[in-house]
CSV table of C-alpha atoms and ligand atoms in Angstrom, one decimal:
chain,number,residue,atom,x,y,z
V,843,MET,CA,0.1,-0.1,-0.2
V,844,SER,CA,1.7,3.1,-1.2
V,845,GLU,CA,1.5,6.2,1.1
V,846,VAL,CA,-0.3,9.2,0.1
V,847,ALA,CA,0.2,13.2,1.2
V,848,LYS,CA,-2.6,15.5,1.1
V,849,ILE,CA,-3.2,19.0,0.6
V,850,GLU,CA,-6.8,20.8,1.7
V,851,TYR,CA,-7.0,24.0,-0.3
V,852,ASN,CA,-9.9,25.7,-0.8
V,853,GLY,CA,-12.0,23.5,0.4
V,854,GLN,CA,-10.6,20.7,-1.7
V,855,VAL,CA,-8.3,17.3,-0.4
V,856,TYR,CA,-5.8,16.8,-2.7
V,857,GLU,CA,-4.0,13.2,-2.4
V,858,LEU,CA,-1.0,12.9,-3.9
V,859,PRO,CA,1.6,10.2,-3.7
V,860,VAL,CA,4.7,9.8,-1.0
V,861,VAL,CA,7.7,8.2,-2.8
V,862,THR,CA,10.1,5.8,-0.8
V,863,GLY,CA,13.6,5.5,-1.8
V,864,SER,CA,15.9,3.4,-0.6
V,865,GLU,CA,17.4,5.3,2.4
V,866,ASN,CA,13.6,5.7,3.2
V,867,GLU,CA,13.5,9.0,2.0
V,868,LYS,CA,9.9,10.6,1.4
V,869,GLY,CA,9.3,12.7,-1.3
V,870,ILE,CA,5.8,14.0,-2.4
V,871,ASP,CA,4.9,13.3,-6.3
V,872,ILE,CA,3.5,16.7,-7.0
V,873,ALA,CA,3.7,15.1,-10.8
V,874,LYS,CA,-0.4,15.7,-10.6
V,875,LEU,CA,-1.1,18.6,-8.2
V,876,ARG,CA,-1.2,21.4,-11.2
V,877,GLY,CA,-3.5,19.6,-13.4
V,878,SER,CA,-5.8,18.2,-10.8
V,879,SER,CA,-5.9,21.8,-8.8
V,880,GLY,CA,-6.9,24.0,-11.6
V,881,GLY,CA,-3.4,25.5,-11.5
V,882,LEU,CA,-1.9,25.0,-7.6
V,883,ILE,CA,1.8,24.9,-7.9
V,884,THR,CA,4.7,24.8,-5.5
V,885,LEU,CA,7.2,27.2,-4.8
V,886,ASP,CA,10.4,26.4,-3.2
V,887,ARG,CA,13.3,29.3,-3.8
V,888,GLY,CA,16.8,27.8,-4.3
V,889,PHE,CA,14.9,24.2,-4.2
V,890,LYS,CA,16.0,24.2,-0.2
V,891,ASN,CA,12.9,21.4,0.0
V,892,THR,CA,12.7,20.2,-3.6
V,893,GLY,CA,13.8,17.2,-5.2
V,894,SER,CA,14.3,17.3,-8.6
V,895,CYS,CA,14.9,13.5,-9.7
V,896,GLU,CA,15.3,10.4,-8.0
V,897,SER,CA,18.9,9.0,-8.5
V,898,ALA,CA,20.8,5.9,-7.8
V,899,ILE,CA,24.5,7.5,-7.4
V,900,THR,CA,25.1,9.3,-4.3
V,901,PHE,CA,23.6,8.8,-1.1
V,902,LEU,CA,23.3,12.0,1.4
V,903,ASN,CA,22.6,12.3,5.1
V,904,GLY,CA,23.1,15.8,6.1
V,905,GLU,CA,22.1,15.5,10.0
V,906,GLU,CA,24.2,12.4,10.0
V,907,GLY,CA,27.0,13.4,8.0
V,908,ILE,CA,27.2,10.6,5.8
V,909,LEU,CA,28.1,10.4,1.9
V,910,ARG,CA,28.1,7.8,-0.2
V,911,TYR,CA,28.9,6.7,-3.7
V,912,ARG,CA,26.7,3.9,-5.3
V,913,GLY,CA,26.5,2.8,-1.5
V,914,TYR,CA,30.1,3.3,-0.5
V,915,SER,CA,31.0,5.2,2.3
V,916,ILE,CA,33.3,8.4,1.2
V,917,GLU,CA,35.4,7.3,4.2
V,918,GLU,CA,36.5,4.2,2.5
V,919,LEU,CA,36.2,5.1,-0.9
V,920,ALA,CA,38.9,7.8,-0.1
V,921,ASP,CA,41.2,5.4,2.2
V,922,LYS,CA,41.0,2.2,-0.7
V,923,ALA,CA,40.0,3.3,-4.0
V,924,ASP,CA,41.7,5.5,-6.6
V,925,PHE,CA,40.7,8.5,-8.3
V,926,LEU,CA,39.5,6.8,-12.1
V,927,GLU,CA,38.2,3.5,-9.8
V,928,VAL,CA,35.6,5.6,-8.4
V,929,ALA,CA,34.7,7.4,-11.6
V,930,TYR,CA,33.7,4.4,-13.1
V,931,LEU,CA,31.8,3.1,-10.0
V,932,LEU,CA,30.1,6.9,-10.4
V,933,ILE,CA,29.3,6.6,-13.8
V,934,PHE,CA,28.6,3.0,-14.3
V,935,GLY,CA,27.1,1.8,-10.9
V,936,GLU,CA,29.7,-0.7,-9.8
V,937,LEU,CA,33.7,-1.1,-8.6
V,938,PRO,CA,35.1,-2.4,-11.7
V,939,THR,CA,37.0,-6.2,-12.5
V,940,GLN,CA,40.9,-5.2,-13.0
V,941,GLU,CA,39.6,-6.0,-17.2
V,942,GLN,CA,36.8,-3.4,-16.7
V,943,LEU,CA,39.2,-0.7,-15.4
V,944,SER,CA,41.8,-2.1,-17.8
V,945,LYS,CA,39.9,-1.3,-20.6
V,946,PHE,CA,38.3,2.2,-19.1
V,947,ASP,CA,42.0,3.5,-18.5
V,948,ALA,CA,42.8,2.1,-22.5
V,949,ASP,CA,39.8,3.7,-24.3
V,950,ILE,CA,41.0,7.2,-21.9
V,951,LYS,CA,44.3,7.0,-23.1
V,952,ALA,CA,43.3,7.0,-26.6
V,953,GLU,CA,41.7,9.6,-26.5
V,954,ALA,CA,43.9,12.2,-24.8
V,955,HIS,CA,44.9,14.0,-27.2
V,956,VAL,CA,43.3,17.7,-28.0
V,957,ASP,CA,43.4,18.9,-31.4
V,958,GLU,CA,46.3,21.5,-32.4
V,959,ASP,CA,43.4,24.1,-32.7
V,960,VAL,CA,42.5,24.2,-29.9
V,961,LYS,CA,45.6,25.7,-28.3
V,962,ARG,CA,44.9,28.4,-31.0
V,963,ILE,CA,41.5,29.4,-28.9
V,964,LEU,CA,43.8,29.1,-25.7
V,965,ASP,CA,46.0,31.3,-27.3
V,966,GLY,CA,43.4,33.9,-27.4
V,967,PHE,CA,42.8,34.4,-23.8
V,968,PRO,CA,45.2,37.1,-21.4
V,969,LYS,CA,47.2,35.2,-19.0
V,970,SER,CA,45.2,36.8,-16.9
V,971,ALA,CA,41.9,35.1,-17.7
V,972,HIS,CA,40.6,33.0,-14.5
V,973,PRO,CA,41.1,29.0,-15.3
V,974,MET,CA,37.5,28.5,-14.9
V,975,GLY,CA,36.4,30.9,-17.7
V,976,VAL,CA,39.0,29.2,-19.8
V,977,LEU,CA,37.8,25.4,-18.8
V,978,SER,CA,34.3,26.5,-19.4
V,979,ALA,CA,35.0,28.3,-23.3
V,980,LEU,CA,37.4,25.1,-24.4
V,981,THR,CA,35.1,22.5,-23.0
V,982,SER,CA,32.6,24.1,-25.0
V,983,ALA,CA,34.8,24.3,-27.7
V,984,LEU,CA,35.4,20.7,-27.8
V,985,ILE,CA,32.2,20.0,-29.4
V,986,ALA,CA,33.2,21.6,-32.6
V,987,PHE,CA,36.4,19.1,-32.8
V,988,ASN,CA,34.1,16.2,-31.6
V,989,PRO,CA,30.6,16.3,-33.2
V,990,SER,CA,29.9,13.3,-32.9
V,991,SER,CA,29.4,13.5,-29.0
V,992,VAL,CA,26.4,16.0,-29.3
V,993,ASN,CA,23.9,13.4,-30.4
V,994,ALA,CA,25.0,11.0,-28.0
V,995,ASN,CA,21.8,8.6,-27.7
V,996,SER,CA,22.8,5.4,-27.4
V,997,GLU,CA,24.7,3.9,-24.6
V,998,GLU,CA,27.5,3.0,-27.0
V,999,GLU,CA,27.5,6.8,-28.3
V,1000,MET,CA,27.4,8.2,-24.5
V,1001,TYR,CA,30.4,5.9,-23.6
V,1002,GLN,CA,32.5,7.5,-26.2
V,1003,ALA,CA,31.6,11.1,-25.4
V,1004,ILE,CA,32.6,10.0,-21.7
V,1005,VAL,CA,36.2,8.7,-22.5
V,1006,LYS,CA,36.5,11.3,-24.6
V,1007,ILE,CA,35.8,14.3,-22.2
V,1008,MET,CA,37.5,12.1,-19.4
V,1009,ALA,CA,40.7,11.9,-21.1
V,1010,LYS,CA,40.7,15.8,-22.5
V,1011,PHE,CA,39.6,17.4,-19.3
V,1012,PRO,CA,42.8,17.0,-17.2
V,1013,VAL,CA,44.5,18.3,-20.5
V,1014,LEU,CA,42.8,21.2,-20.9
V,1015,THR,CA,43.0,21.6,-17.1
V,1016,ALA,CA,46.8,21.7,-17.2
V,1017,TRP,CA,46.8,23.8,-20.2
V,1018,ALA,CA,44.9,26.4,-18.6
V,1019,HIS,CA,47.9,26.5,-15.8
V,1020,ARG,CA,50.2,26.3,-17.9
V,1021,LYS,CA,49.4,29.3,-19.6
V,1022,ARG,CA,48.8,31.3,-16.8
V,1023,MET,CA,52.1,30.4,-15.8
V,1024,GLY,CA,53.7,31.5,-19.0
V,1025,LEU,CA,55.0,27.6,-19.5
V,1026,PRO,CA,55.0,25.2,-23.0
V,1027,LEU,CA,51.7,23.3,-23.1
V,1028,ASP,CA,52.4,19.8,-22.4
V,1029,TYR,CA,50.6,16.3,-23.6
V,1030,GLY,CA,51.3,13.8,-21.0
V,1031,ASP,CA,52.4,10.5,-21.1
V,1032,ASP,CA,50.2,7.2,-21.5
V,1033,ASN,CA,52.9,5.3,-19.6
V,1034,LEU,CA,51.4,7.4,-16.7
V,1035,GLY,CA,48.2,6.9,-14.3
V,1036,TYR,CA,45.3,9.1,-14.8
V,1037,VAL,CA,46.3,11.4,-11.9
V,1038,GLN,CA,50.5,10.8,-12.4
V,1039,ASN,CA,50.1,11.9,-15.7
V,1040,PHE,CA,47.3,15.3,-14.6
V,1041,LEU,CA,50.7,16.3,-12.4
V,1042,LYS,CA,53.1,15.6,-15.2
V,1043,MET,CA,51.0,18.1,-17.6
V,1044,MET,CA,51.1,20.4,-14.7
V,1045,PHE,CA,54.2,19.9,-13.4
V,1046,LYS,CA,56.8,19.4,-15.7
V,1047,LYS,CA,59.4,21.7,-16.0
V,1048,PRO,CA,60.2,22.5,-20.3
V,1049,ASN,CA,64.3,21.6,-19.4
V,1050,ALA,CA,63.8,18.7,-16.9
V,1051,GLU,CA,62.4,15.2,-16.7
V,1052,TYR,CA,59.2,15.2,-14.7
V,1053,GLN,CA,60.1,13.7,-11.0
V,1054,GLU,CA,56.8,12.1,-9.3
V,1055,ASN,CA,56.3,12.8,-5.6
V,1056,LYS,CA,54.3,10.2,-4.7
V,1057,ILE,CA,53.0,11.9,-1.7
V,1058,ILE,CA,51.7,14.7,-4.0
V,1059,THR,CA,49.8,12.1,-6.4
V,1060,ASN,CA,48.2,10.2,-3.6
V,1061,ALA,CA,46.9,13.5,-1.7
V,1062,ILE,CA,45.4,14.7,-5.0
V,1063,ASP,CA,44.2,11.1,-6.1
V,1064,LYS,CA,42.4,11.5,-2.8
V,1065,LEU,CA,41.1,15.3,-2.7
V,1066,LEU,CA,39.7,14.4,-7.1
V,1067,ILE,CA,38.0,11.3,-5.0
V,1068,LEU,CA,36.3,13.8,-2.1
V,1069,HIS,CA,35.3,16.1,-4.7
V,1070,ALA,CA,34.0,13.8,-7.3
V,1071,ASP,CA,30.3,13.6,-6.8
V,1072,HIS,CA,27.7,15.4,-4.0
V,1073,GLU,CA,24.3,14.7,-5.6
V,1074,GLN,CA,21.8,17.7,-6.8
V,1075,ASN,CA,24.4,20.3,-5.7
V,1076,CYS,CA,24.2,23.5,-8.0
V,1077,SER,CA,26.7,22.6,-10.9
V,1078,THR,CA,25.2,19.3,-11.1
V,1079,SER,CA,21.9,20.8,-11.1
V,1080,THR,CA,22.7,22.4,-14.1
V,1081,VAL,CA,24.7,19.8,-16.1
V,1082,ARG,CA,21.4,17.9,-15.6
V,1083,ILE,CA,19.0,20.8,-16.7
V,1084,VAL,CA,21.0,21.5,-19.8
V,1085,GLY,CA,21.4,17.6,-20.3
V,1086,SER,CA,17.7,17.6,-20.4
V,1087,SER,CA,17.1,19.6,-23.3
V,1088,HIS,CA,19.7,17.0,-25.4
V,1089,ALA,CA,22.2,19.4,-25.8
V,1090,GLY,CA,24.8,17.4,-26.0
V,1091,LEU,CA,28.0,16.3,-22.6
V,1092,PHE,CA,29.7,18.4,-23.6
V,1093,ALA,CA,27.5,21.4,-23.3
V,1094,SER,CA,26.3,20.2,-20.4
V,1095,LEU,CA,29.6,19.8,-18.8
V,1096,SER,CA,30.8,23.7,-20.0
V,1097,ALA,CA,27.6,24.9,-17.8
V,1098,GLY,CA,28.5,23.0,-14.7
V,1099,ILE,CA,31.8,24.4,-14.7
V,1100,SER,CA,30.6,27.8,-14.5
V,1101,ALA,CA,28.0,27.4,-12.1
V,1102,LEU,CA,30.9,25.8,-10.2
V,1103,TRP,CA,32.8,29.0,-10.3
V,1104,GLY,CA,30.4,31.3,-8.2
V,1105,PRO,CA,32.0,31.8,-4.6
V,1106,LEU,CA,29.0,29.9,-2.8
V,1107,HIS,CA,29.5,26.6,-4.5
V,1108,GLY,CA,33.2,25.5,-5.6
V,1109,GLY,CA,34.8,28.8,-5.9
V,1110,ALA,CA,34.5,28.9,-1.9
V,1111,ASN,CA,38.0,26.9,-1.7
V,1112,GLN,CA,39.7,29.9,-3.6
V,1113,ALA,CA,37.8,32.1,-1.7
V,1114,VAL,CA,38.7,30.8,1.4
V,1115,ILE,CA,42.3,30.9,0.9
V,1116,GLU,CA,41.8,34.6,-0.1
V,1117,MET,CA,39.5,35.0,3.3
V,1118,LEU,CA,42.4,33.4,5.4
V,1119,GLU,CA,45.3,35.5,4.2
V,1120,ALA,CA,43.5,38.7,4.7
V,1121,ILE,CA,43.5,37.5,8.2
V,1122,LYS,CA,47.1,36.7,8.4
V,1123,ALA,CA,47.5,40.3,7.4
V,1124,ASP,CA,45.5,42.1,9.8
V,1125,GLY,CA,47.2,40.5,12.3
V,1126,GLY,CA,45.3,36.9,12.4
V,1127,ASP,CA,42.5,38.6,14.5
V,1128,THR,CA,40.2,36.0,14.1
V,1129,LYS,CA,37.8,37.1,16.7
V,1130,LYS,CA,37.1,40.5,14.4
V,1131,TYR,CA,36.3,38.1,11.2
V,1132,MET,CA,34.1,36.1,13.4
V,1133,GLY,CA,31.8,39.0,14.3
V,1134,LYS,CA,32.1,40.4,10.8
V,1135,ALA,CA,30.3,36.4,9.5
V,1136,LYS,CA,27.7,37.3,12.2
V,1137,ASP,CA,26.9,40.8,11.4
V,1138,LYS,CA,24.0,41.4,9.4
V,1139,GLU,CA,25.0,44.5,8.2
V,1140,ASP,CA,28.2,43.2,6.7
V,1141,PRO,CA,28.5,40.9,3.6
V,1142,PHE,CA,31.5,39.2,5.0
V,1143,ARG,CA,31.2,35.4,5.0
V,1144,LEU,CA,33.2,32.9,7.0
V,1145,MET,CA,34.2,30.8,3.8
V,1146,GLY,CA,34.3,27.1,4.0
V,1147,PHE,CA,31.7,27.4,6.2
V,1148,GLY,CA,27.8,26.4,6.0
V,1149,HIS,CA,25.9,23.5,3.6
V,1150,ARG,CA,22.8,23.4,2.1
V,1151,VAL,CA,22.3,20.1,3.1
V,1152,TYR,CA,25.2,19.3,5.7
V,1153,LYS,CA,23.8,20.4,9.0
V,1154,ASN,CA,26.7,18.1,10.7
V,1155,PHE,CA,30.4,18.1,9.9
V,1156,ASP,CA,31.1,17.6,6.0
V,1157,PRO,CA,32.5,14.3,6.3
V,1158,ARG,CA,35.1,15.5,3.2
V,1159,ALA,CA,36.3,18.2,5.3
V,1160,LYS,CA,37.0,16.0,8.3
V,1161,ILE,CA,39.1,13.4,5.9
V,1162,ILE,CA,40.5,16.7,4.2
V,1163,LYS,CA,41.6,18.2,7.8
V,1164,VAL,CA,43.4,14.9,8.6
V,1165,ALA,CA,45.3,14.7,4.9
V,1166,ALA,CA,46.5,18.3,5.5
V,1167,ASP,CA,47.7,17.9,8.5
V,1168,GLU,CA,49.9,14.6,7.2
V,1169,VAL,CA,50.8,15.9,3.7
V,1170,LEU,CA,52.2,19.4,5.0
V,1171,GLY,CA,53.6,17.0,7.9
V,1172,ASP,CA,55.4,15.0,5.0
V,1173,LEU,CA,56.4,17.7,2.9
V,1174,GLY,CA,57.6,19.6,5.6
V,1175,VAL,CA,55.4,22.6,4.8
V,1176,GLU,CA,54.9,25.4,7.8
V,1177,ASP,CA,51.6,26.9,6.9
V,1178,PRO,CA,50.3,29.9,9.0
V,1179,VAL,CA,47.4,30.0,7.6
V,1180,LEU,CA,46.6,26.1,8.5
V,1181,GLY,CA,46.8,27.5,12.0
V,1182,ILE,CA,44.5,29.9,11.6
V,1183,ALA,CA,41.7,27.5,10.1
V,1184,LYS,CA,41.9,25.6,13.0
V,1185,GLY,CA,41.6,28.7,15.0
V,1186,LEU,CA,38.5,29.9,13.4
V,1187,GLU,CA,37.3,26.7,13.2
V,1188,GLN,CA,37.3,25.8,17.1
V,1189,GLU,CA,35.4,29.0,17.6
V,1190,ALA,CA,32.9,28.9,15.7
V,1191,LEU,CA,32.4,25.1,17.2
V,1192,SER,CA,31.7,27.1,20.9
V,1193,ASP,CA,29.7,30.2,19.2
V,1194,ALA,CA,25.9,30.6,19.1
V,1195,TYR,CA,25.9,31.8,16.0
V,1196,PHE,CA,27.4,28.8,14.2
V,1197,VAL,CA,26.0,26.3,16.6
V,1198,ASP,CA,22.2,27.0,16.2
V,1199,ARG,CA,22.2,27.5,12.2
V,1200,LYS,CA,24.5,24.2,12.4
V,1201,LEU,CA,27.0,25.9,10.4
V,1202,TYR,CA,29.9,23.3,10.3
V,1203,PRO,CA,33.8,23.5,7.8
V,1204,ASN,CA,32.7,22.1,4.5
V,1205,VAL,CA,34.8,20.5,1.8
V,1206,ASP,CA,35.9,23.6,0.9
V,1207,PHE,CA,37.6,24.9,4.3
V,1208,TYR,CA,41.0,22.8,4.3
V,1209,SER,CA,41.3,21.8,0.6
V,1210,GLY,CA,43.4,25.5,-0.6
V,1211,ILE,CA,45.6,24.5,2.2
V,1212,ILE,CA,46.4,21.0,0.7
V,1213,TYR,CA,46.6,22.3,-2.8
V,1214,ARG,CA,48.8,25.3,-1.9
V,1215,ALA,CA,51.1,23.3,-0.2
V,1216,LEU,CA,51.1,20.8,-3.0
V,1217,GLY,CA,51.9,24.1,-5.1
V,1218,ILE,CA,48.7,24.6,-7.2
V,1219,PRO,CA,48.4,28.1,-7.6
V,1220,THR,CA,44.7,29.3,-5.8
V,1221,GLU,CA,43.0,30.2,-8.8
V,1222,MET,CA,43.3,26.8,-9.8
V,1223,PHE,CA,42.0,25.4,-6.9
V,1224,THR,CA,38.5,25.8,-8.5
V,1225,PRO,CA,39.5,24.0,-11.6
V,1226,MET,CA,40.8,20.9,-9.4
V,1227,PHE,CA,37.3,20.7,-7.5
V,1228,ALA,CA,36.2,20.8,-11.5
V,1229,LEU,CA,38.5,17.6,-12.5
V,1230,GLY,CA,37.1,16.0,-9.5
V,1231,ARG,CA,33.5,16.7,-10.0
V,1232,LEU,CA,33.7,15.7,-13.7
V,1233,PRO,CA,32.8,12.3,-13.4
V,1234,GLY,CA,29.9,12.8,-11.1
V,1235,TRP,CA,29.0,15.2,-13.1
V,1236,ILE,CA,28.7,12.5,-15.8
V,1237,ALA,CA,27.4,10.1,-14.1
V,1238,GLN,CA,24.3,12.5,-13.2
V,1239,TRP,CA,24.2,13.6,-17.1
V,1240,ARG,CA,24.0,9.9,-18.1
V,1241,GLU,CA,21.4,8.7,-15.6
V,1242,MET,CA,19.3,11.6,-16.6
V,1243,ARG,CA,19.9,10.5,-20.2
V,1244,LEU,CA,19.1,6.3,-19.8
V,1245,LYS,CA,15.8,7.2,-17.7
V,1246,GLY,CA,14.4,9.4,-20.2
V,1247,GLU,CA,13.7,12.4,-18.4
V,1248,PRO,CA,11.8,15.3,-19.4
V,1249,ILE,CA,13.1,18.7,-20.3
V,1250,GLY,CA,14.0,20.6,-17.2
V,1251,ARG,CA,11.7,23.5,-17.3
V,1252,PRO,CA,9.8,25.0,-13.6
V,1253,ARG,CA,6.7,27.1,-13.4
V,1254,GLN,CA,6.6,30.1,-12.0
V,1255,ILE,CA,4.7,32.9,-9.5
V,1256,TYR,CA,3.5,35.7,-11.8
V,1257,THR,CA,4.2,39.3,-9.6
V,1258,GLY,CA,4.5,41.7,-12.8
V,1259,ALA,CA,1.9,44.3,-14.2
V,1260,ASN,CA,-1.5,43.3,-15.0
V,1261,ALA,CA,-2.8,43.8,-18.9
V,1262,ARG,CA,-2.5,46.8,-20.3
V,1263,ASP,CA,-2.5,48.8,-23.3
V,1264,PHE,CA,0.5,50.2,-25.7
V,1265,LYS,CA,1.4,53.9,-24.9
V,1266,ASP,CA,2.7,55.4,-28.2
V,1267,ILE,CA,6.0,57.5,-27.3
V,1268,ALA,CA,4.2,60.9,-27.2
V,1269,ASN,CA,2.0,59.7,-24.6
V,1270,ARG,CA,4.2,58.4,-22.0
Y,130,LIG,C1,30.0,23.6,-2.1
Y,130,LIG,O1,26.0,21.5,-2.7
Y,130,LIG,C2,26.7,21.1,-2.2
Y,130,LIG,O2,26.3,20.1,-2.1
Y,130,LIG,C3,27.8,21.7,-2.8
Y,130,LIG,C4,29.1,21.0,-2.4
Y,130,LIG,C5,29.7,20.1,-3.5
Y,130,LIG,O3,30.4,19.4,-3.0
Y,130,LIG,O4,28.8,20.3,-4.7
Y,130,LIG,O5,28.9,20.6,-1.2
Y,130,LIG,C6,30.4,22.4,-2.6
Y,130,LIG,O6,30.0,24.2,-2.5
Y,130,LIG,C7,30.1,23.7,-0.4
Y,130,LIG,C8,30.1,25.1,0.0
Y,130,LIG,C9,30.8,26.2,-0.1
Y,130,LIG,N1,30.6,27.4,0.0
Y,130,LIG,C10,30.7,28.1,1.3
Y,130,LIG,O7,31.3,27.8,1.9
Y,130,LIG,C11,30.0,29.4,1.1
Y,130,LIG,C12,29.9,30.2,2.4
Y,130,LIG,N2,28.8,29.5,2.3
Y,130,LIG,C13,27.9,30.2,2.5
Y,130,LIG,O8,27.7,31.1,1.8
Y,130,LIG,C14,26.2,28.6,3.1
Y,130,LIG,O9,26.7,28.7,3.3
Y,130,LIG,C15,25.6,28.1,1.8
Y,130,LIG,C16,25.4,28.5,0.5
Y,130,LIG,C17,27.0,27.1,1.7
Y,130,LIG,C18,24.4,27.7,2.1
Y,130,LIG,O10,23.3,28.6,2.0
Y,130,LIG,P1,21.9,28.7,2.3
Y,130,LIG,O11,21.7,26.5,2.5
Y,130,LIG,O12,21.3,29.3,1.5
Y,130,LIG,O13,22.2,28.7,3.9
Y,130,LIG,P2,21.4,30.1,4.2
Y,130,LIG,O14,22.3,31.6,3.6
Y,130,LIG,O15,20.2,30.2,3.8
Y,130,LIG,O16,22.2,30.2,5.5
Y,130,LIG,C19,21.6,30.2,7.0
Y,130,LIG,C20,21.9,31.3,7.8
Y,130,LIG,C21,21.5,32.6,7.5
Y,130,LIG,O17,21.6,33.2,8.8
Y,130,LIG,P3,20.5,33.7,8.9
Y,130,LIG,O18,19.1,34.5,8.1
Y,130,LIG,O19,19.4,32.4,9.6
Y,130,LIG,O20,20.1,34.3,10.4
Y,130,LIG,O21,23.0,30.9,8.5
Y,130,LIG,C22,23.8,32.0,7.9
Y,130,LIG,C23,22.9,32.8,7.1
Y,130,LIG,O22,23.5,34.2,7.0
Y,130,LIG,N3,25.1,31.7,6.9
Y,130,LIG,C24,26.2,32.5,7.2
Y,130,LIG,C25,27.1,31.1,6.9
Y,130,LIG,N4,26.7,30.6,6.1
Y,130,LIG,C26,25.2,30.3,5.9
Y,130,LIG,N5,26.8,32.9,8.0
Y,130,LIG,C27,28.0,33.4,8.6
Y,130,LIG,N6,28.9,32.8,7.4
Y,130,LIG,C28,28.5,31.7,6.6
Y,130,LIG,N7,29.3,31.0,5.6
């Protein structure tokens, strides 16, 4: 017997089915509300209480701070898997066998070249261009060089588009970095693993052999896993809604990159370091900045704190905080902003304003400290987030397309002028 919810309005009672998920989450299915009530719709600014889909990819429990990819805990995956394995899991639903993983890796390597003409597009950007804008543009430009990726309707066509972008996105990310640093572009090496190869493309000096630092490779691999998916966040919802028009995978990803760029979303990792640097420059007075964060008249927010879903510790932040201590210790890096970050966290966790609003550190609070210790420039922090989130965006786009979801088109409540007649300009 399926559950129903009842909405009473204007003397009428409308019964709506309740959907129950595999983790016993409940959703009122309002598909028939407008039609059965003569026009009643729901309104939910920022979709804080509204589900856009049923998905089998990632499960979050914000109250308990739980994050699972396809049923596996983020803690286990970060500890035991590697990024390409997690990408396969997210996209295809199961942890790969060695044979499946080797084929995925080989299919990606076979697509790792980026058309030389894309370099000419990159050349057109000023060095000062933010790499997120470059990445969004180049991802969209890839469509012109891979036209078959646009109308990917069958699973096989989707697979071909997926391995293409999994191969070319790390190249574009590294190229965006090298362009800003005035370095010649690097094409990578098929003998290296996915993350090793990305780091080689990022950091290989033009006049020296690339020397891998395993500590850095392992730390980046773990960070990419932690960023790989997060159900219906702003950028993933963007990828889904653009993809719902059948605009193609690369166009959908390009839109998702732009959404992630915002400082309230993925851009927060860059904003956190800029905030910590400002506090350091201001004498490390964390209490002053805590006061600013609580002052409604002050636009300042404690970047890296708070989350739409997590009303407990973001499990990723807990893992990254431990990794920050380990990586900086292993590399012998002293970074004073780590101490400032820990001080802010301690103060916030005992401050009524933050406790009452259940504001805890999120994934962005400590990640920038590790990226910086690994030699990644601040403006490349959000591109790193995008590289991590790539398989999640792909998985969500593929699920949406394979399920044949309808084109996304929300309704609205109109609050503008009522009907009125046109006035000639002489009479206005
Ligand atoms: C990511 O959705 C995802 O899953 C995203 C993400 C992913 O993996 O995809 O997890 C990645 O985007 C993490 C979030 C990164 N952003 C930041 O760190 C920016 C700082 N955080 C805030 O801007 C805010 O917390 C949001 C945007 C993250 C969440 O905003 P909500 O859910 O809309 O909450 P809200 O703005 O309504 O805040 C509720 C209250 C308000 O105070 P009151 O009006 O109740 O008095 O909390 C306050 C807010 O002013 N508040 C903060 C705050 N965050 C919320 N006050 C000070 N500093 C903050 N950081």
